[in-house]
Amino acid sequence: MLYILALLIGVVAGLRAMTAPAAVAWGAWLGWLPVAGTWASFMGHWIAVGIFTILAIAELVTDQLPSTPSRKVPQQFGARIAVGAFTGAVIGATGGATVGGLIAGAIGAVIGTLGGAELRKCLALAFGKDQPAALVEDAVAIVGGLLIVAAVA
């Protein structure tokens, strides 16, 4: 079950790179993720919550700009895989499976990045513009991230 949740948080990272660590940080801070005593215990500190929340909000805003590069650009793609691996490792650390969580999170990020790009393209065609598609993607990533973190508890 832990690997499935790590994979899913990776998918969220593929959709919205900074939403995944923000959800994990909030979950750790609220006590939903038992990271105390692990290498990931810093995620439960209010500073981590603040930093990742600000980065998530900044990503939501900048993604609406016309100059935002595609998530398939190598730098964007690599960053999403790294974030998925990191957040998957944090979830894995709650059960002593850091490496397995890291791998599952990275795989999930690839799925979320590639699948999310195709889904967004289809939604944009259906809506006639990209803005509503981005908002749907934002909502799915935020709600999904919080549900995944709550499921670990």
Short mmCIF file of N, CA and C in Angstrom, two decimals:
data_model
loop_
_atom_site.label_atom_id
_atom_site.label_comp_id
_atom_site.label_asym_id
_atom_site.label_seq_id
_atom_site.Cartn_x
_atom_site.Cartn_y
_atom_site.Cartn_z
N MET A 1 0.83 -1.20 0.00
CA MET A 1 0.00 0.00 0.00
C MET A 1 0.87 1.26 0.00
N LEU A 2 1.97 1.21 0.74
CA LEU A 2 2.87 2.36 0.83
C LEU A 2 3.46 2.70 -0.54
N TYR A 3 3.80 1.68 -1.32
CA TYR A 3 4.36 1.91 -2.64
C TYR A 3 3.33 2.51 -3.59
N ILE A 4 2.10 2.11 -3.45
CA ILE A 4 1.03 2.67 -4.28
C ILE A 4 0.85 4.15 -3.96
N LEU A 5 0.87 4.49 -2.67
CA LEU A 5 0.73 5.89 -2.28
C LEU A 5 1.94 6.70 -2.74
N ALA A 6 3.14 6.12 -2.68
CA ALA A 6 4.33 6.81 -3.18
C ALA A 6 4.22 7.03 -4.69
N LEU A 7 3.71 6.04 -5.40
CA LEU A 7 3.50 6.18 -6.85
C LEU A 7 2.50 7.30 -7.13
N LEU A 8 1.42 7.33 -6.38
CA LEU A 8 0.39 8.35 -6.59
C LEU A 8 0.88 9.76 -6.27
N ILE A 9 1.70 9.90 -5.22
CA ILE A 9 2.22 11.24 -4.93
C ILE A 9 3.20 11.65 -6.02
N GLY A 10 3.85 10.67 -6.64
CA GLY A 10 4.68 10.96 -7.80
C GLY A 10 3.86 11.45 -8.97
N VAL A 11 2.68 10.86 -9.18
CA VAL A 11 1.78 11.33 -10.24
C VAL A 11 1.39 12.78 -9.98
N VAL A 12 1.10 13.10 -8.73
CA VAL A 12 0.77 14.49 -8.37
C VAL A 12 1.95 15.40 -8.70
N ALA A 13 3.17 14.95 -8.39
CA ALA A 13 4.36 15.75 -8.72
C ALA A 13 4.49 15.94 -10.23
N GLY A 14 4.08 14.94 -11.01
CA GLY A 14 4.10 15.09 -12.45
C GLY A 14 3.10 16.11 -12.94
N LEU A 15 1.97 16.20 -12.26
CA LEU A 15 0.95 17.19 -12.62
C LEU A 15 1.35 18.59 -12.15
N ARG A 16 1.71 18.70 -10.92
CA ARG A 16 2.09 19.96 -10.28
C ARG A 16 3.27 19.69 -9.38
N ALA A 17 4.47 20.02 -9.83
CA ALA A 17 5.70 19.64 -9.14
C ALA A 17 5.72 20.07 -7.67
N MET A 18 5.33 21.27 -7.36
CA MET A 18 5.46 21.76 -5.99
C MET A 18 4.26 21.45 -5.12
N THR A 19 3.16 21.01 -5.71
CA THR A 19 2.00 20.64 -4.91
C THR A 19 2.29 19.37 -4.10
N ALA A 20 3.04 18.45 -4.68
CA ALA A 20 3.34 17.19 -3.98
C ALA A 20 4.15 17.43 -2.70
N PRO A 21 5.28 18.15 -2.73
CA PRO A 21 5.99 18.38 -1.47
C PRO A 21 5.21 19.26 -0.49
N ALA A 22 4.37 20.16 -1.02
CA ALA A 22 3.55 20.97 -0.11
C ALA A 22 2.56 20.07 0.62
N ALA A 23 1.93 19.15 -0.09
CA ALA A 23 0.97 18.23 0.55
C ALA A 23 1.68 17.34 1.57
N VAL A 24 2.86 16.87 1.22
CA VAL A 24 3.62 16.01 2.14
C VAL A 24 4.04 16.80 3.38
N ALA A 25 4.50 18.04 3.18
CA ALA A 25 4.91 18.87 4.32
C ALA A 25 3.72 19.16 5.24
N TRP A 26 2.58 19.49 4.65
CA TRP A 26 1.38 19.73 5.46
C TRP A 26 0.99 18.46 6.22
N GLY A 27 1.04 17.32 5.54
CA GLY A 27 0.69 16.06 6.20
C GLY A 27 1.62 15.74 7.35
N ALA A 28 2.91 16.01 7.16
CA ALA A 28 3.88 15.76 8.24
C ALA A 28 3.65 16.73 9.40
N TRP A 29 3.39 17.99 9.08
CA TRP A 29 3.17 19.00 10.11
C TRP A 29 1.91 18.72 10.92
N LEU A 30 0.86 18.24 10.23
CA LEU A 30 -0.39 17.93 10.92
C LEU A 30 -0.36 16.59 11.66
N GLY A 31 0.72 15.84 11.47
CA GLY A 31 0.85 14.56 12.15
C GLY A 31 0.26 13.39 11.38
N TRP A 32 -0.17 13.62 10.15
CA TRP A 32 -0.72 12.53 9.33
C TRP A 32 0.37 11.60 8.83
N LEU A 33 1.55 12.16 8.56
CA LEU A 33 2.69 11.36 8.11
C LEU A 33 3.66 11.21 9.27
N PRO A 34 3.89 10.00 9.73
CA PRO A 34 4.80 9.79 10.86
C PRO A 34 6.27 9.84 10.42
N VAL A 35 6.79 11.05 10.20
CA VAL A 35 8.17 11.20 9.75
C VAL A 35 9.15 11.46 10.89
N ALA A 36 8.66 11.65 12.11
CA ALA A 36 9.54 11.90 13.25
C ALA A 36 10.49 10.72 13.41
N GLY A 37 11.77 11.03 13.60
CA GLY A 37 12.77 10.00 13.78
C GLY A 37 13.32 9.43 12.48
N THR A 38 12.86 9.95 11.35
CA THR A 38 13.39 9.52 10.05
C THR A 38 14.21 10.65 9.45
N TRP A 39 14.88 10.38 8.35
CA TRP A 39 15.65 11.41 7.67
C TRP A 39 14.74 12.53 7.17
N ALA A 40 13.45 12.25 7.01
CA ALA A 40 12.50 13.22 6.46
C ALA A 40 11.80 14.03 7.55
N SER A 41 12.28 13.98 8.77
CA SER A 41 11.59 14.68 9.86
C SER A 41 11.50 16.19 9.64
N PHE A 42 12.43 16.76 8.87
CA PHE A 42 12.39 18.20 8.59
C PHE A 42 11.11 18.60 7.85
N MET A 43 10.46 17.65 7.18
CA MET A 43 9.24 17.98 6.45
C MET A 43 8.09 18.36 7.39
N GLY A 44 8.17 17.98 8.64
CA GLY A 44 7.14 18.32 9.60
C GLY A 44 7.32 19.67 10.26
N HIS A 45 8.35 20.40 9.89
CA HIS A 45 8.63 21.71 10.48
C HIS A 45 7.83 22.79 9.74
N TRP A 46 7.41 23.80 10.47
CA TRP A 46 6.58 24.85 9.86
C TRP A 46 7.31 25.59 8.75
N ILE A 47 8.65 25.64 8.81
CA ILE A 47 9.41 26.31 7.76
C ILE A 47 9.27 25.55 6.43
N ALA A 48 9.34 24.21 6.48
CA ALA A 48 9.16 23.41 5.27
C ALA A 48 7.75 23.61 4.71
N VAL A 49 6.77 23.64 5.60
CA VAL A 49 5.39 23.87 5.16
C VAL A 49 5.29 25.21 4.45
N GLY A 50 5.86 26.25 5.04
CA GLY A 50 5.80 27.58 4.45
C GLY A 50 6.51 27.67 3.11
N ILE A 51 7.72 27.12 3.04
CA ILE A 51 8.49 27.18 1.79
C ILE A 51 7.77 26.44 0.67
N PHE A 52 7.35 25.20 0.93
CA PHE A 52 6.72 24.41 -0.13
C PHE A 52 5.34 24.96 -0.50
N THR A 53 4.62 25.56 0.45
CA THR A 53 3.33 26.16 0.13
C THR A 53 3.52 27.37 -0.78
N ILE A 54 4.49 28.21 -0.47
CA ILE A 54 4.78 29.38 -1.31
C ILE A 54 5.20 28.94 -2.71
N LEU A 55 6.06 27.91 -2.78
CA LEU A 55 6.49 27.41 -4.09
C LEU A 55 5.32 26.82 -4.88
N ALA A 56 4.41 26.14 -4.19
CA ALA A 56 3.24 25.56 -4.87
C ALA A 56 2.33 26.66 -5.41
N ILE A 57 2.10 27.70 -4.63
CA ILE A 57 1.27 28.81 -5.09
C ILE A 57 1.95 29.52 -6.26
N ALA A 58 3.26 29.72 -6.16
CA ALA A 58 3.99 30.36 -7.27
C ALA A 58 3.88 29.53 -8.54
N GLU A 59 3.95 28.21 -8.41
CA GLU A 59 3.83 27.35 -9.59
C GLU A 59 2.42 27.45 -10.19
N LEU A 60 1.41 27.49 -9.34
CA LEU A 60 0.04 27.61 -9.84
C LEU A 60 -0.15 28.91 -10.62
N VAL A 61 0.46 29.98 -10.15
CA VAL A 61 0.34 31.29 -10.81
C VAL A 61 1.13 31.30 -12.12
N THR A 62 2.40 30.87 -12.07
CA THR A 62 3.23 30.95 -13.27
C THR A 62 2.77 29.98 -14.35
N ASP A 63 2.11 28.90 -13.98
CA ASP A 63 1.63 27.96 -14.98
C ASP A 63 0.53 28.55 -15.85
N GLN A 64 -0.09 29.60 -15.37
CA GLN A 64 -1.15 30.25 -16.14
C GLN A 64 -0.58 31.24 -17.17
N LEU A 65 0.73 31.50 -17.10
CA LEU A 65 1.33 32.47 -18.01
C LEU A 65 1.58 31.85 -19.38
N PRO A 66 1.45 32.62 -20.44
CA PRO A 66 1.67 32.07 -21.78
C PRO A 66 3.12 31.66 -22.03
N SER A 67 4.06 32.22 -21.28
CA SER A 67 5.48 31.92 -21.51
C SER A 67 5.96 30.68 -20.76
N THR A 68 5.08 29.99 -20.04
CA THR A 68 5.48 28.81 -19.27
C THR A 68 5.91 27.70 -20.23
N PRO A 69 7.13 27.15 -20.01
CA PRO A 69 7.59 26.08 -20.91
C PRO A 69 6.82 24.78 -20.68
N SER A 70 6.84 23.94 -21.68
CA SER A 70 6.18 22.64 -21.60
C SER A 70 6.80 21.79 -20.51
N ARG A 71 6.00 20.96 -19.86
CA ARG A 71 6.52 20.06 -18.83
C ARG A 71 7.38 18.96 -19.43
N LYS A 72 7.33 18.82 -20.76
CA LYS A 72 8.13 17.79 -21.42
C LYS A 72 9.54 18.28 -21.78
N VAL A 73 9.81 19.57 -21.59
CA VAL A 73 11.16 20.09 -21.80
C VAL A 73 12.07 19.36 -20.81
N PRO A 74 13.26 18.94 -21.24
CA PRO A 74 14.11 18.11 -20.37
C PRO A 74 14.30 18.64 -18.94
N GLN A 75 14.49 19.95 -18.79
CA GLN A 75 14.69 20.50 -17.45
C GLN A 75 13.43 20.35 -16.60
N GLN A 76 12.28 20.66 -17.18
CA GLN A 76 11.01 20.53 -16.46
C GLN A 76 10.73 19.07 -16.13
N PHE A 77 10.94 18.21 -17.11
CA PHE A 77 10.69 16.78 -16.94
C PHE A 77 11.58 16.20 -15.84
N GLY A 78 12.86 16.54 -15.90
CA GLY A 78 13.81 16.06 -14.89
C GLY A 78 13.47 16.57 -13.50
N ALA A 79 13.06 17.83 -13.41
CA ALA A 79 12.70 18.40 -12.11
C ALA A 79 11.47 17.69 -11.53
N ARG A 80 10.50 17.39 -12.36
CA ARG A 80 9.30 16.70 -11.89
C ARG A 80 9.63 15.28 -11.42
N ILE A 81 10.52 14.60 -12.12
CA ILE A 81 10.93 13.26 -11.70
C ILE A 81 11.66 13.34 -10.36
N ALA A 82 12.55 14.32 -10.21
CA ALA A 82 13.27 14.48 -8.94
C ALA A 82 12.32 14.77 -7.79
N VAL A 83 11.35 15.64 -8.00
CA VAL A 83 10.39 15.96 -6.95
C VAL A 83 9.52 14.75 -6.64
N GLY A 84 9.10 14.02 -7.67
CA GLY A 84 8.31 12.80 -7.44
C GLY A 84 9.10 11.77 -6.65
N ALA A 85 10.38 11.62 -6.98
CA ALA A 85 11.24 10.68 -6.26
C ALA A 85 11.39 11.11 -4.80
N PHE A 86 11.59 12.41 -4.58
CA PHE A 86 11.75 12.92 -3.22
C PHE A 86 10.49 12.71 -2.39
N THR A 87 9.33 13.09 -2.94
CA THR A 87 8.10 12.95 -2.16
C THR A 87 7.73 11.48 -1.96
N GLY A 88 8.02 10.65 -2.95
CA GLY A 88 7.81 9.21 -2.79
C GLY A 88 8.70 8.65 -1.70
N ALA A 89 9.96 9.13 -1.64
CA ALA A 89 10.88 8.68 -0.60
C ALA A 89 10.41 9.10 0.79
N VAL A 90 9.84 10.30 0.90
CA VAL A 90 9.31 10.75 2.20
C VAL A 90 8.18 9.83 2.64
N ILE A 91 7.27 9.52 1.73
CA ILE A 91 6.18 8.61 2.08
C ILE A 91 6.73 7.23 2.41
N GLY A 92 7.70 6.77 1.64
CA GLY A 92 8.32 5.48 1.92
C GLY A 92 9.02 5.45 3.27
N ALA A 93 9.60 6.58 3.67
CA ALA A 93 10.31 6.66 4.95
C ALA A 93 9.38 6.42 6.13
N THR A 94 8.09 6.69 5.97
CA THR A 94 7.16 6.48 7.07
C THR A 94 7.02 5.00 7.41
N GLY A 95 7.36 4.14 6.45
CA GLY A 95 7.28 2.69 6.68
C GLY A 95 8.63 2.01 6.55
N GLY A 96 9.71 2.78 6.58
CA GLY A 96 11.04 2.20 6.46
C GLY A 96 11.38 1.72 5.06
N ALA A 97 10.73 2.26 4.05
CA ALA A 97 10.94 1.83 2.66
C ALA A 97 11.32 3.02 1.80
N THR A 98 12.36 3.75 2.20
CA THR A 98 12.75 4.97 1.50
C THR A 98 13.10 4.71 0.03
N VAL A 99 13.92 3.71 -0.23
CA VAL A 99 14.35 3.46 -1.61
C VAL A 99 13.18 3.03 -2.49
N GLY A 100 12.34 2.15 -1.98
CA GLY A 100 11.16 1.73 -2.74
C GLY A 100 10.23 2.89 -3.01
N GLY A 101 10.05 3.76 -2.02
CA GLY A 101 9.21 4.95 -2.20
C GLY A 101 9.81 5.89 -3.22
N LEU A 102 11.14 6.03 -3.20
CA LEU A 102 11.83 6.88 -4.15
C LEU A 102 11.60 6.38 -5.58
N ILE A 103 11.76 5.10 -5.80
CA ILE A 103 11.56 4.52 -7.13
C ILE A 103 10.10 4.66 -7.57
N ALA A 104 9.18 4.32 -6.68
CA ALA A 104 7.75 4.43 -7.02
C ALA A 104 7.37 5.88 -7.32
N GLY A 105 7.89 6.82 -6.54
CA GLY A 105 7.60 8.23 -6.77
C GLY A 105 8.13 8.72 -8.11
N ALA A 106 9.33 8.27 -8.48
CA ALA A 106 9.90 8.66 -9.77
C ALA A 106 9.07 8.11 -10.93
N ILE A 107 8.66 6.85 -10.82
CA ILE A 107 7.82 6.25 -11.86
C ILE A 107 6.49 7.00 -11.95
N GLY A 108 5.90 7.32 -10.80
CA GLY A 108 4.65 8.08 -10.79
C GLY A 108 4.81 9.44 -11.43
N ALA A 109 5.96 10.09 -11.21
CA ALA A 109 6.19 11.41 -11.81
C ALA A 109 6.25 11.33 -13.33
N VAL A 110 6.85 10.27 -13.84
CA VAL A 110 6.89 10.09 -15.30
C VAL A 110 5.46 9.92 -15.83
N ILE A 111 4.69 9.09 -15.15
CA ILE A 111 3.30 8.86 -15.55
C ILE A 111 2.51 10.17 -15.49
N GLY A 112 2.64 10.89 -14.39
CA GLY A 112 1.90 12.15 -14.22
C GLY A 112 2.32 13.22 -15.21
N THR A 113 3.61 13.30 -15.51
CA THR A 113 4.09 14.31 -16.45
C THR A 113 3.58 14.04 -17.86
N LEU A 114 3.79 12.83 -18.33
CA LEU A 114 3.38 12.50 -19.70
C LEU A 114 1.86 12.43 -19.83
N GLY A 115 1.22 11.75 -18.88
CA GLY A 115 -0.24 11.64 -18.92
C GLY A 115 -0.92 12.98 -18.70
N GLY A 116 -0.37 13.77 -17.80
CA GLY A 116 -0.94 15.09 -17.52
C GLY A 116 -0.85 16.02 -18.71
N ALA A 117 0.25 15.94 -19.45
CA ALA A 117 0.40 16.78 -20.63
C ALA A 117 -0.65 16.42 -21.67
N GLU A 118 -0.88 15.14 -21.87
CA GLU A 118 -1.90 14.71 -22.84
C GLU A 118 -3.31 15.06 -22.38
N LEU A 119 -3.56 14.86 -21.08
CA LEU A 119 -4.88 15.19 -20.54
C LEU A 119 -5.15 16.69 -20.67
N ARG A 120 -4.15 17.49 -20.34
CA ARG A 120 -4.34 18.94 -20.43
C ARG A 120 -4.59 19.37 -21.87
N LYS A 121 -3.90 18.75 -22.82
CA LYS A 121 -4.11 19.07 -24.23
C LYS A 121 -5.56 18.75 -24.63
N CYS A 122 -6.06 17.59 -24.19
CA CYS A 122 -7.45 17.20 -24.50
C CYS A 122 -8.46 18.14 -23.84
N LEU A 123 -8.20 18.49 -22.57
CA LEU A 123 -9.10 19.41 -21.88
C LEU A 123 -9.09 20.79 -22.53
N ALA A 124 -7.92 21.25 -22.93
CA ALA A 124 -7.83 22.56 -23.58
C ALA A 124 -8.62 22.57 -24.89
N LEU A 125 -8.55 21.47 -25.63
CA LEU A 125 -9.35 21.38 -26.87
C LEU A 125 -10.84 21.37 -26.56
N ALA A 126 -11.23 20.65 -25.50
CA ALA A 126 -12.65 20.57 -25.13
C ALA A 126 -13.18 21.92 -24.66
N PHE A 127 -12.36 22.65 -23.88
CA PHE A 127 -12.80 23.95 -23.36
C PHE A 127 -12.60 25.08 -24.37
N GLY A 128 -11.77 24.84 -25.36
CA GLY A 128 -11.48 25.87 -26.34
C GLY A 128 -10.34 26.78 -25.95
N LYS A 129 -9.83 26.63 -24.74
CA LYS A 129 -8.65 27.39 -24.30
C LYS A 129 -8.00 26.66 -23.13
N ASP A 130 -6.80 27.10 -22.78
CA ASP A 130 -5.99 26.38 -21.80
C ASP A 130 -6.33 26.71 -20.35
N GLN A 131 -6.83 27.89 -20.07
CA GLN A 131 -7.07 28.33 -18.69
C GLN A 131 -7.97 27.38 -17.90
N PRO A 132 -9.15 27.00 -18.39
CA PRO A 132 -9.97 26.06 -17.62
C PRO A 132 -9.30 24.70 -17.44
N ALA A 133 -8.56 24.26 -18.44
CA ALA A 133 -7.84 22.98 -18.33
C ALA A 133 -6.81 23.05 -17.22
N ALA A 134 -6.11 24.17 -17.11
CA ALA A 134 -5.12 24.34 -16.06
C ALA A 134 -5.78 24.33 -14.68
N LEU A 135 -6.94 24.96 -14.58
CA LEU A 135 -7.64 25.00 -13.29
C LEU A 135 -8.12 23.60 -12.87
N VAL A 136 -8.59 22.82 -13.84
CA VAL A 136 -8.99 21.44 -13.53
C VAL A 136 -7.78 20.64 -13.06
N GLU A 137 -6.67 20.80 -13.76
CA GLU A 137 -5.44 20.10 -13.38
C GLU A 137 -4.98 20.52 -11.99
N ASP A 138 -5.06 21.82 -11.69
CA ASP A 138 -4.69 22.31 -10.36
C ASP A 138 -5.54 21.66 -9.28
N ALA A 139 -6.84 21.64 -9.49
CA ALA A 139 -7.76 21.08 -8.50
C ALA A 139 -7.49 19.59 -8.27
N VAL A 140 -7.28 18.86 -9.35
CA VAL A 140 -7.00 17.43 -9.22
C VAL A 140 -5.71 17.21 -8.43
N ALA A 141 -4.67 17.98 -8.74
CA ALA A 141 -3.39 17.81 -8.05
C ALA A 141 -3.50 18.15 -6.57
N ILE A 142 -4.16 19.23 -6.23
CA ILE A 142 -4.26 19.64 -4.82
C ILE A 142 -5.09 18.65 -4.01
N VAL A 143 -6.27 18.34 -4.50
CA VAL A 143 -7.15 17.41 -3.77
C VAL A 143 -6.51 16.02 -3.71
N GLY A 144 -5.97 15.57 -4.84
CA GLY A 144 -5.31 14.26 -4.87
C GLY A 144 -4.15 14.18 -3.91
N GLY A 145 -3.31 15.21 -3.89
CA GLY A 145 -2.16 15.21 -2.97
C GLY A 145 -2.57 15.12 -1.52
N LEU A 146 -3.57 15.87 -1.14
CA LEU A 146 -4.03 15.84 0.25
C LEU A 146 -4.69 14.49 0.60
N LEU A 147 -5.44 13.92 -0.32
CA LEU A 147 -6.05 12.61 -0.06
C LEU A 147 -5.01 11.51 0.07
N ILE A 148 -3.97 11.57 -0.74
CA ILE A 148 -2.90 10.56 -0.65
C ILE A 148 -2.20 10.65 0.69
N VAL A 149 -1.87 11.87 1.10
CA VAL A 149 -1.19 12.05 2.38
C VAL A 149 -2.08 11.60 3.54
N ALA A 150 -3.36 11.92 3.45
CA ALA A 150 -4.29 11.48 4.51
C ALA A 150 -4.42 9.97 4.55
N ALA A 151 -4.29 9.31 3.41
CA ALA A 151 -4.40 7.85 3.36
C ALA A 151 -3.24 7.16 4.05
N VAL A 152 -2.09 7.81 4.13
CA VAL A 152 -0.94 7.22 4.81
C VAL A 152 -1.20 7.14 6.31
N ALA A 153 -1.91 8.13 6.82
CA ALA A 153 -2.15 8.21 8.28
C ALA A 153 -2.89 7.03 8.83
#
